[in-house]
Every structure is written in structure tokens, then in C-alpha cells.
Amino acid sequence: MADISKHMTKACDMSLGNAFVPVEYYTSPDYFRREQDMIFRRAWLMVGRMDEVPEPGDYIVREVPTLKANVVIARGKDGQVRAFHNACSHRGVALVCQPRGNTMTFRCPYHAWLYRIDGSLSAIPGEQDFPHVDKAANGLAGIHLDTWGGFIFLNFAQEPEVSLSQFLAGLDVMLDGAPFEQFPFCIRVTDEIDCNWKNLVNAFNEGYHVAVLHNKTLRPAVVPKDNPHLHYLDVKQFGPHSTGTVQRNFDYNPDAPALTWVYAQMLPTSAPDLDAIKQGRAGFHDHPGINRLKIENFGTETITVFPNISIQPLANGYLFYQFWPISERRMRTEVRIYSRHAPRTLREEYAMASTLAATRDVVVEDMAMSRLQQIGMESGGKTHQQFGQNEPLLRMFTRDYEAYLAGAAM
Amino acid sequence: MADPQSLPEGFEGLAPFAAVWGQLHTQEERYLQRQQSTMTQIRDFYDATAPRLDEIFCHLEQFPMDALPDAEALLYRTALGLTEAAMAVEVFGQPCVPYAPFPHKMAIQWSEHC
Ligand code: FES
Ligand SMILES: [Fe+2]
């Protein structure tokens, strides 16, 4: 590629303001309450993958900490996947106590009210004492569920304002058929930290920090000579969602002995598999919505799904990050590393553990900075953050964040 | 029964490291051990095991991966400690990720569903 700089999308190219953003958005309990009501109770929220519940009777339990929701996701006899609040109709017990399993009925451990896998109430012991309870109207409380690309989304509104496809606003169309299902094996890393969730959303929406904060971890592998501040290329907007193309150094060759040994056993999630690329079996590499510029040193397409998800398709899998606010100054980070298969040998298992440690440490760097950022913002000396021309996605997020808090349609 | 704390023949020299890293069963524990070790301890462990990775796995490969005998399981757990030690030696030059809280825990789950 002759001159990469013309593809470095700047805030002015997208007509984005929000150069100055109030610190209050990141520190105020009132803003957190508005985020709960105006964003998280209205948006479609991604919570899992369909392949976590492949068979009829399979179920998983998921927390949505922002809404204090405890959710059962279950595949019915009819093959349909449904979501319910994990709360007994009798006196409220969170009755499904295993994180996952397979069953055709859920039995409440308190007084044994019995529910079918589709959430309907099937039996009340001593039913004569509950003449006022209509069984047909007392199943587990349902939550709207839809799927895209094998991902499960929930919507906590009584009636969603828009369908999932409308909400995704074309992102789903561009990425239609992206082969997420080729990478079913997942390692999940979670942590809670003292910072506002948007600190981490922002960290994943700019490459400006990569050469500095990730100097020892990511920089040698991903920051190219012709893009030292790692501008995202070819940034695309879809409603509040976005994608951007990120380069990688294909000549990166770790010379550290232990890391080199790992590369020889099984390539890390992010390392390009040159043979696979040549043979057209490199997963996401050939999808038309990914790397539209066809840059030769393609690293990842960073996909941001509003409000709290970042997905990075890579050479040998993909990374999935999710950021849940718990309060204005506490959040949960969930990182999932998806690979083609479970480890088949001890060498592969070792290599995957090593990749996990390396991936985790990069996120730990981001989380560490987000925590320091929170301390600085709460100290109170600054009223605003300043977003550069090279941070267009931070401005875009702020634009849509402000609009939703003010009541704009999803 | 062989002593569950003895290493396979030829790997006895790794005993001091097996006494530390070989006692850990999860990546979470290994990450904490790395943070709580001195750089000298980590480097000694790294210097003793990194050059022998291939030898270690050639030995382990003679057994089914999900049914390692006690001595081999101990050797394997010891080797896995290197996934953390190598980050300290080869990447950061210090035990902890810079600027991270100490000690820092992260929950890790390997998926069962496939
Ligand atoms: S609370 Fe569930 S049966 Fe009573
Ligand atoms: Fe980062």
C-alpha cells in the first residue's frame, strides 16, 4: 500500500465534535442511573453464543451486572432458545443454581414449584392452597432474545423499541456470514475493577495508546512503521456501532526462547498463519466486510457494538471484550479468547495457556490505566477530557451516548 | 506407590521448582505466584526450564494427556508455570504488569461446551 495515511480516519472526516467531554459522565452516580435506564434497559445486549446451548434442554445462567439481572438462557424441546429472569413465581428464589446443564424441568429448591424448559409453570405442590394463581400466567418472566452471527442478544425493555437487526443498523449486513462459528472453543477471563466502564470502552476504540502503554507487549507485533500512532483505518459507522481496520507487523518474529517455542507448537490467536492465508482458509481474512482496503499487513478489524462490546477477528480466532458498569466507579470486564478447537495435545494446551497469559496481560495494562484514569478524574482538578482528531470513535461514542441519555430513539 | 512429589527420571533437578510451581493447579494461581515471586526466583526457574521445554514435552507425550502418572503430572504443572514466568522474563523484565494493582487476581475459565 503506497500511502496508508489517506485511510487514517480523523474525527473531522466524520464531522464529529465532542472534542471536550465532561468528566462528570465518568464520575457521577446520576449519570450511571441514566445509563441504566436510557441505555442498558433499551439497547440489545450481547450475552453469549448459541453454541453454548446446542441441544434441546441445554441451559446457561448469565449475569447482567448493570441491571442486577440473573438470566437463564435455555433451548427448548422445540429447538427454540429463550431467556428468563432466574426468579421463581412463588417467592422469588433464583431457582436455577448450576451455571450450565441439561434438563427438561427446573425445580425450585424452596417449595418445589416446577417449570418446563420453555419457562412455563407445570406444577405447584399443594395446589389447592393457591386457587388465586393462574398457572398459565405464572411462568418464569421472559426476556426478549434474538440472535445474530450466532451471538445471543437480550433486550430488557417491556417491548423493544427496535428489532435487533434495526439496532445493528447495517453492521450485521456487512459482517453477514463472518465465520465466528469456526472458532467454538473459548477461554473466559473476568475481573472487576474500580473504574468507569467507559474508560475501557474508550481504550478499545483508539490505537493511539498502543505504542506507549503496550510498549512491551503489543507494540512490536502490531505498530507498523508507517502508522506509529496506530490510527484505525477505514473507520465505518453503523448507527452507534463501528468498525475499523488495524494493521500488524507481519515480519514480527519473537526471538524470546519461550515465546518462540510456543509459536512452533500452535500459533497464538493473533499471529498470521501465512500458509492458511495463501490457501484461503484463514477464517475471517477473506470476508468482504473485513479489511475492505485489502491492506497486506492486515491485523484485525476492531468491531464495536454499542454500548459495551468490542470484537476483534484475528488470524486464528477472535477476541471478545465486554464491559459492564456496576456503578459509576466500578465495572466488570469479560474477555473471551475464541479458538478453532480445544487443545488436542499437551503442547497445544501449553501454547493456549501461554497465549491466554499474554492476552490477559495486555488487558491488565488497559485496566490498570483505566483505574489510574478514574483516580485522576475523581480527584477533581479537571472538568473535561479532550479527544483528539485521532480518537474519532471516542467522539462518536460520546455523541451517541449523549443522544440516548437525552431520549433519542434507539 | 511412588512419592507423588517425585519427578520423572532425568528431571529430578527441577525439584526446587516443582516444590513451588508444581503445586499450582490453575492459571489463576500461577499468575499470583508470578506476582509474589522475586525476579531472581523467576529467572532461576525460567533458566532451568525454558531450554528444556522440548525435552519435557517429548517425555510427556508418551502418556495420554488426560491420564498423566503422578510424576508426569507434577512435571507438566511445573512446566505450565513457565507460561507466567516467561511473561515476566521475556516481556516485562519484572514480575508484575506495570501499574496493575497488587496482588491482582483474574478469574479464568476454559469452556466445556465443545
Ligand atoms: S420460592 Fe420457589 S417454590 Fe417457593
Ligand atoms: Fe489497549
XYZ file of C-alpha atoms and ligand atoms in Angstrom:
529
model
C 0.000 0.000 0.000
C 1.595 3.229 -1.156
C 0.332 5.791 1.334
C -1.582 4.463 4.276
C -2.158 7.898 5.781
C -5.100 8.681 3.495
C -7.006 5.829 5.114
C -6.430 7.095 8.672
C -9.903 8.251 9.543
C -9.912 11.513 11.516
C -12.715 12.952 13.592
C -13.150 15.779 11.065
C -13.650 13.241 8.268
C -16.694 12.042 10.194
C -17.809 15.566 11.173
C -17.507 14.692 14.828
C -17.485 17.291 17.587
C -17.137 16.283 21.241
C -13.527 17.406 21.432
C -14.141 18.193 25.117
C -16.128 15.725 27.193
C -17.235 16.348 30.788
C -15.506 14.225 33.426
C -18.887 14.105 35.134
C -20.028 11.462 32.615
C -17.414 9.210 34.157
C -17.764 10.017 37.839
C -21.367 10.878 38.621
C -23.836 8.361 40.157
C -26.607 10.267 38.426
C -25.094 9.556 35.020
C -24.782 5.901 35.960
C -28.514 5.733 36.778
C -29.341 7.373 33.477
C -27.109 4.885 31.660
C -29.012 2.018 33.278
C -32.386 3.410 32.251
C -31.689 5.090 28.949
C -29.073 2.721 27.508
C -28.893 -0.682 29.178
C -32.652 -1.137 29.575
C -33.212 -0.154 25.947
C -30.326 -1.494 23.873
C -29.841 -5.064 22.689
C -27.118 -6.551 24.897
C -24.921 -9.417 23.813
C -24.655 -12.147 26.451
C -23.387 -15.336 24.867
C -23.201 -17.687 21.916
C -25.819 -20.071 20.589
C -23.241 -22.861 20.645
C -23.256 -22.642 24.442
C -26.713 -24.254 24.320
C -26.527 -26.579 21.283
C -29.024 -29.276 22.325
C -32.650 -29.186 23.489
C -32.595 -28.948 27.287
C -29.220 -27.164 27.389
C -29.187 -24.060 29.554
C -26.751 -21.476 30.892
C -27.121 -18.845 33.596
C -25.747 -15.366 32.874
C -25.463 -12.255 34.978
C -26.089 -8.817 33.593
C -24.498 -6.891 36.444
C -25.527 -3.450 35.222
C -29.185 -4.340 35.675
C -28.599 -6.803 38.524
C -30.267 -9.323 36.253
C -29.757 -13.064 36.628
C -30.778 -14.732 33.407
C -31.449 -18.305 32.354
C -30.925 -18.999 28.655
C -32.387 -22.355 27.623
C -33.026 -24.305 24.450
C -36.491 -25.821 24.477
C -37.685 -29.200 23.221
C -38.781 -27.327 20.126
C -35.204 -26.170 19.494
C -36.003 -22.559 20.276
C -33.700 -20.612 22.588
C -35.412 -18.456 25.230
C -34.312 -16.216 28.087
C -35.949 -15.783 31.502
C -35.269 -13.986 34.719
C -33.988 -16.544 37.196
C -36.760 -15.898 39.724
C -39.442 -18.267 40.993
C -43.027 -17.063 40.576
C -43.843 -18.171 44.125
C -41.499 -16.115 46.300
C -38.699 -15.088 44.053
C -35.901 -17.613 44.555
C -33.202 -17.730 41.852
C -34.090 -21.337 41.264
C -31.549 -22.396 38.625
C -28.407 -22.870 40.685
C -25.982 -24.539 38.257
C -24.094 -22.283 35.831
C -24.976 -24.671 32.976
C -26.597 -28.009 32.400
C -29.169 -30.024 30.515
C -32.676 -30.633 31.817
C -36.310 -30.611 30.751
C -37.566 -29.084 34.020
C -36.429 -26.565 36.611
C -37.484 -27.328 40.174
C -37.347 -24.566 42.736
C -35.332 -25.767 45.757
C -37.532 -23.802 48.222
C -41.072 -25.260 47.799
C -40.625 -27.278 44.604
C -42.636 -25.259 42.118
C -41.810 -26.891 38.806
C -41.135 -25.190 35.458
C -40.666 -26.593 31.980
C -37.572 -25.806 29.909
C -39.688 -23.275 27.960
C -40.256 -21.347 31.205
C -43.900 -22.302 31.695
C -45.096 -23.321 35.153
C -46.051 -27.002 35.193
C -46.798 -27.866 38.835
C -47.465 -26.288 42.234
C -47.210 -28.711 45.182
C -50.363 -28.328 47.376
C -52.009 -26.501 44.503
C -55.352 -26.249 46.386
C -53.801 -23.501 48.540
C -53.076 -21.362 45.510
C -56.530 -21.047 43.924
C -55.688 -17.431 43.035
C -52.628 -18.382 40.961
C -53.210 -18.963 37.278
C -50.513 -21.394 36.248
C -50.705 -20.326 32.612
C -49.837 -16.753 33.584
C -47.079 -17.637 36.061
C -44.182 -18.962 34.076
C -40.716 -17.524 34.540
C -40.610 -13.899 33.361
C -39.358 -13.834 29.778
C -36.712 -11.521 28.342
C -36.635 -10.632 24.644
C -33.973 -12.638 22.863
C -32.654 -12.555 19.328
C -29.500 -13.718 17.607
C -27.054 -12.548 15.009
C -23.959 -14.376 13.769
C -24.522 -16.995 16.451
C -24.390 -14.338 19.205
C -27.252 -14.129 21.688
C -28.632 -10.658 22.423
C -31.147 -9.728 25.121
C -33.396 -6.724 25.374
C -34.769 -5.838 28.800
C -37.448 -3.426 27.634
C -41.094 -4.458 28.016
C -41.291 -4.094 24.252
C -38.032 -3.455 22.366
C -38.114 -0.133 20.510
C -36.400 -1.711 17.519
C -35.582 -5.185 16.282
C -32.045 -6.484 16.717
C -31.385 -6.064 13.029
C -32.607 -2.451 13.111
C -30.451 -1.874 16.174
C -27.356 -3.253 14.415
C -28.027 -0.760 11.632
C -26.126 -2.454 8.823
C -23.206 -3.796 10.844
C -24.975 -7.149 10.686
C -25.263 -6.883 6.917
C -21.624 -6.008 6.349
C -20.453 -8.843 8.579
C -23.080 -11.334 7.443
C -21.514 -14.783 7.226
C -18.358 -13.877 9.137
C -17.189 -17.288 10.317
C -17.433 -16.906 14.101
C -18.767 -20.453 14.332
C -15.414 -21.807 13.092
C -13.959 -20.856 16.457
C -16.118 -22.519 19.112
C -13.554 -23.080 21.862
C -13.481 -20.311 24.417
C -11.335 -19.257 27.346
C -13.023 -16.639 29.511
C -11.199 -14.186 31.741
C -13.127 -11.892 34.062
C -12.279 -9.199 36.558
C -13.916 -6.367 38.440
C -12.080 -3.110 38.731
C -12.511 0.338 40.205
C -13.170 2.486 37.194
C -15.949 3.733 34.998
C -16.797 1.240 32.252
C -16.417 3.850 29.536
C -12.703 4.153 30.316
C -12.285 0.664 28.889
C -14.727 1.186 26.033
C -12.550 4.126 25.035
C -9.305 2.186 25.422
C -10.526 -0.298 22.847
C -11.640 2.454 20.488
C -8.278 4.049 19.799
C -4.827 2.797 18.824
C -3.059 5.963 19.989
C -2.045 4.360 23.303
C -0.755 1.088 21.879
C 2.840 2.158 21.198
C 3.071 3.704 24.666
C 1.056 1.687 27.170
C 1.574 -1.608 25.348
C 5.180 -0.799 24.524
C 6.492 -4.146 25.757
C 3.501 -6.312 24.894
C 1.627 -5.367 21.713
C 3.775 -2.708 20.109
C 6.428 -4.878 18.451
C 3.755 -7.116 16.904
C 1.213 -4.535 15.785
C 2.509 -0.964 15.477
C 3.827 -0.530 11.921
C 6.492 1.967 10.853
C 4.095 3.836 8.573
C 1.480 4.262 11.325
C 3.362 4.924 14.576
C 0.276 6.136 16.470
C -1.747 3.189 15.191
C -4.611 5.151 13.679
C -7.521 2.913 12.862
C -8.014 2.763 9.103
C -11.232 2.938 7.102
C -13.500 3.629 10.083
C -17.126 2.809 9.304
C -20.198 3.832 11.281
C -23.421 1.870 11.619
C -25.739 3.811 13.880
C -23.838 3.841 17.182
C -21.663 0.868 16.158
C -18.422 0.959 14.231
C -15.597 -0.982 12.689
C -12.031 -0.005 11.865
C -9.117 -1.820 10.293
C -5.891 -2.308 12.237
C -2.528 -3.302 10.828
C 0.055 -5.726 12.113
C 3.775 -6.331 11.570
C 3.928 -9.491 9.508
C 7.697 -9.571 9.915
C 7.355 -9.636 13.712
C 9.422 -12.558 14.832
C 9.685 -13.003 18.560
C 13.219 -14.018 19.429
C 12.488 -14.788 23.075
C 13.070 -18.531 23.542
C 9.913 -19.498 25.453
C 7.658 -17.461 23.176
C 9.365 -18.829 20.061
C 8.763 -22.328 21.353
C 5.056 -21.529 21.782
C 4.804 -20.233 18.203
C 6.238 -23.523 16.991
C 3.541 -25.559 18.803
C 0.448 -23.581 17.906
C 0.177 -20.036 16.570
C -1.293 -17.550 19.040
C -4.758 -16.207 18.267
C -3.356 -13.070 16.683
C -0.361 -14.355 14.702
C -0.941 -14.576 10.945
C -0.915 -18.078 9.528
C 0.744 -17.371 6.176
C 0.018 -20.806 4.731
C -3.637 -20.579 5.664
C -3.901 -17.120 4.068
C -2.372 -18.412 0.831
C -4.747 -21.352 0.768
C -7.813 -19.210 1.524
C -8.653 -20.940 4.791
C -7.681 -18.157 7.170
C -11.025 -17.676 8.844
C -12.048 -14.034 8.810
C -9.287 -12.960 6.458
C -11.298 -13.364 3.261
C -14.622 -11.969 4.413
C -15.579 -8.974 2.223
C -16.674 -6.840 5.196
C -13.336 -7.295 6.915
C -10.222 -5.467 5.685
C -12.132 -3.722 2.908
C -8.931 -1.893 1.954
C -7.215 -5.229 1.390
C -4.110 -3.997 3.164
C -1.403 -6.619 3.076
C -0.437 -6.372 6.723
C -3.988 -6.758 7.986
C -4.100 -7.390 11.732
C -7.683 -7.125 12.882
C -10.969 -5.413 12.266
C -11.973 -3.888 15.547
C -15.757 -4.149 15.788
C -17.525 -2.057 18.402
C -21.097 -2.969 19.228
C -22.792 -0.263 21.280
C -22.860 0.036 24.208
C -20.282 -2.316 25.668
C -18.684 -4.775 23.261
C -15.512 -4.958 21.248
C -14.834 -7.899 18.935
C -11.531 -8.462 17.193
C -11.426 -11.136 14.489
C -7.851 -12.383 14.233
C -5.859 -14.858 12.225
C -6.569 -17.906 14.368
C -9.689 -16.996 16.247
C -11.198 -13.884 17.709
C -11.217 -11.867 20.889
C -14.390 -10.658 22.519
C -14.363 -7.989 25.216
C -17.342 -6.832 27.217
C -17.538 -4.018 29.732
C -20.375 -3.962 32.274
C -20.914 -0.975 34.544
C -21.689 -1.895 38.149
C -21.661 1.668 39.400
C -20.158 4.908 38.141
C -16.799 3.786 39.535
C -16.867 0.002 39.341
C -17.101 -2.326 36.366
C -16.737 -5.912 35.242
C -14.526 -6.815 32.305
C -15.071 -10.054 30.476
C -12.575 -11.242 27.876
C -13.157 -14.296 25.757
C -10.479 -15.843 23.593
C -12.080 -17.994 20.888
C -10.079 -20.681 19.098
C -10.679 -23.298 16.453
C -10.689 -26.211 18.869
C -9.935 -27.376 22.384
C -6.303 -28.319 22.975
C -5.619 -31.741 21.465
C -2.152 -32.242 22.912
C -0.252 -31.038 25.968
C 1.864 -28.893 23.670
C -1.271 -27.165 22.403
C -2.633 -26.795 25.899
C 0.624 -25.185 26.995
C 0.581 -22.871 23.965
C -3.006 -21.834 24.680
C -2.169 -21.154 28.328
C 0.726 -19.025 27.173
C -1.441 -17.078 24.708
C -4.007 -16.641 27.450
C -1.362 -15.181 29.797
C -0.116 -12.808 27.095
C -3.626 -11.691 26.081
C -4.621 -11.207 29.695
C -1.555 -9.104 30.444
C -2.411 -6.697 27.616
C -5.911 -6.269 29.044
C -4.401 -5.860 32.509
C -2.401 -2.952 31.110
C -5.610 -1.364 29.801
C -7.435 -1.986 33.069
C -4.533 -0.602 35.091
C -4.645 2.627 33.094
C -8.425 2.846 33.345
C -8.127 2.628 37.117
C -5.492 5.359 37.267
C -7.656 7.443 34.962
C -10.557 7.097 37.383
C -8.392 8.189 40.315
C -7.272 11.217 38.335
C -10.749 12.178 37.198
C -12.250 11.793 40.664
C -9.528 13.966 42.149
C -11.499 16.826 40.714
C -8.833 19.046 39.176
C -10.103 18.589 35.642
C -13.619 19.133 34.406
C -13.097 17.678 30.922
C -11.293 15.018 28.915
C -10.016 16.045 25.495
C -10.423 13.768 22.499
C -8.068 14.198 19.553
C -8.696 14.072 15.819
C -7.100 10.629 16.057
C -9.738 9.479 18.548
C -12.827 9.647 16.339
C -14.530 6.631 17.877
C -14.381 8.179 21.340
C -16.164 11.234 19.992
C -18.666 9.078 18.145
C -19.439 7.049 21.269
C -19.933 10.281 23.223
C -22.234 11.687 20.539
C -24.498 8.636 20.683
C -24.212 8.317 24.459
C -25.452 11.877 24.891
C -28.251 11.305 22.411
C -29.566 8.172 24.133
C -29.371 9.735 27.578
C -31.449 12.579 26.176
C -34.030 10.091 24.955
C -33.199 9.726 21.262
C -34.689 6.680 19.580
C -32.540 3.562 19.513
C 3.226 -46.130 45.221
C 5.857 -43.687 44.093
C 6.135 -40.433 46.019
C 3.605 -38.084 44.393
C 6.186 -35.313 44.752
C 8.902 -37.027 42.746
C 9.656 -36.027 39.170
C 10.287 -38.447 36.293
C 13.796 -39.778 35.864
C 16.070 -37.233 34.291
C 14.060 -34.259 35.582
C 14.990 -34.574 39.274
C 16.978 -31.349 39.046
C 13.752 -29.395 38.664
C 12.613 -30.443 42.165
C 13.047 -27.000 43.783
C 10.754 -25.513 41.118
C 8.274 -28.381 41.311
C 8.014 -27.581 45.033
C 6.637 -24.157 44.093
C 5.113 -24.135 40.592
C 4.261 -27.824 40.557
C 1.898 -27.305 43.491
C -0.327 -24.946 41.499
C -3.305 -26.280 39.599
C -4.760 -23.285 37.794
C -3.582 -20.364 35.687
C -5.049 -18.012 38.285
C -2.699 -19.470 40.911
C 0.260 -19.278 38.531
C -0.447 -15.618 37.798
C -0.475 -14.870 41.537
C 2.714 -16.895 42.119
C 4.479 -14.870 39.442
C 3.450 -11.618 41.113
C 4.571 -12.812 44.541
C 7.972 -14.122 43.411
C 11.154 -12.097 43.175
C 12.701 -11.580 39.775
C 15.667 -13.722 40.861
C 13.354 -16.625 41.715
C 11.508 -16.261 38.430
C 14.707 -16.061 36.429
C 16.181 -19.156 38.103
C 13.016 -21.064 37.251
C 12.999 -19.744 33.693
C 16.688 -20.549 33.134
C 16.185 -24.097 34.373
C 13.045 -24.912 32.381
C 12.842 -22.814 29.205
C 15.773 -24.557 27.471
C 14.232 -27.933 28.328
C 10.685 -27.351 27.069
C 11.036 -29.677 24.129
C 12.649 -32.376 26.214
C 9.864 -32.071 28.791
C 7.092 -32.390 26.222
C 8.812 -35.262 24.368
C 8.735 -37.111 27.649
C 5.133 -36.159 28.495
C 3.895 -37.154 25.056
C 4.480 -40.811 25.876
C 1.400 -40.687 28.109
C -2.278 -39.963 27.414
C -2.816 -36.251 28.040
C -5.778 -36.744 30.357
C -4.199 -39.575 32.377
C -0.655 -38.496 33.241
C 1.004 -40.534 36.004
C 1.748 -38.537 39.185
C 5.375 -37.795 38.332
C 4.498 -36.591 34.823
C 1.561 -34.541 36.081
C 3.920 -32.806 38.508
C 6.396 -32.130 35.721
C 3.654 -30.746 33.498
C 2.293 -28.443 36.198
C 5.822 -27.226 36.803
C 6.284 -26.508 33.094
C 2.996 -24.604 32.950
C 4.436 -22.172 35.489
C 6.698 -21.031 32.681
C 3.721 -19.553 30.792
C 3.665 -16.909 33.531
C 7.381 -16.744 34.297
C 8.153 -16.145 30.611
C 5.932 -13.025 30.589
C 7.969 -11.638 33.491
C 11.354 -12.511 31.942
C 10.802 -12.083 28.215
C 8.282 -9.239 28.168
C 8.170 -7.074 31.273
C 11.536 -7.561 32.988
C 9.638 -7.532 36.275
C 7.159 -9.908 37.933
C 4.029 -7.730 37.702
C 2.269 -5.961 34.879
C 3.298 -2.310 35.324
C 0.723 -0.064 37.037
C -1.568 -3.005 37.888
C -2.906 -3.320 41.424
C -1.017 -5.822 43.595
C -1.814 -8.587 44.077
C -4.025 -8.793 41.046
C -6.417 -11.721 40.565
C -8.323 -12.628 37.445
C -10.871 -15.410 37.150
C -10.178 -17.797 34.252
C -12.487 -20.465 32.832
C -11.790 -22.869 29.967
C -15.010 -23.661 28.150
C -16.534 -27.100 28.461
C -19.090 -26.835 25.754
C -17.118 -28.063 22.781
S -39.922 -19.654 46.172
Fe -39.846 -21.106 44.605
S -41.232 -22.587 45.270
Fe -41.324 -21.149 46.829
Fe -5.059 -1.229 24.981
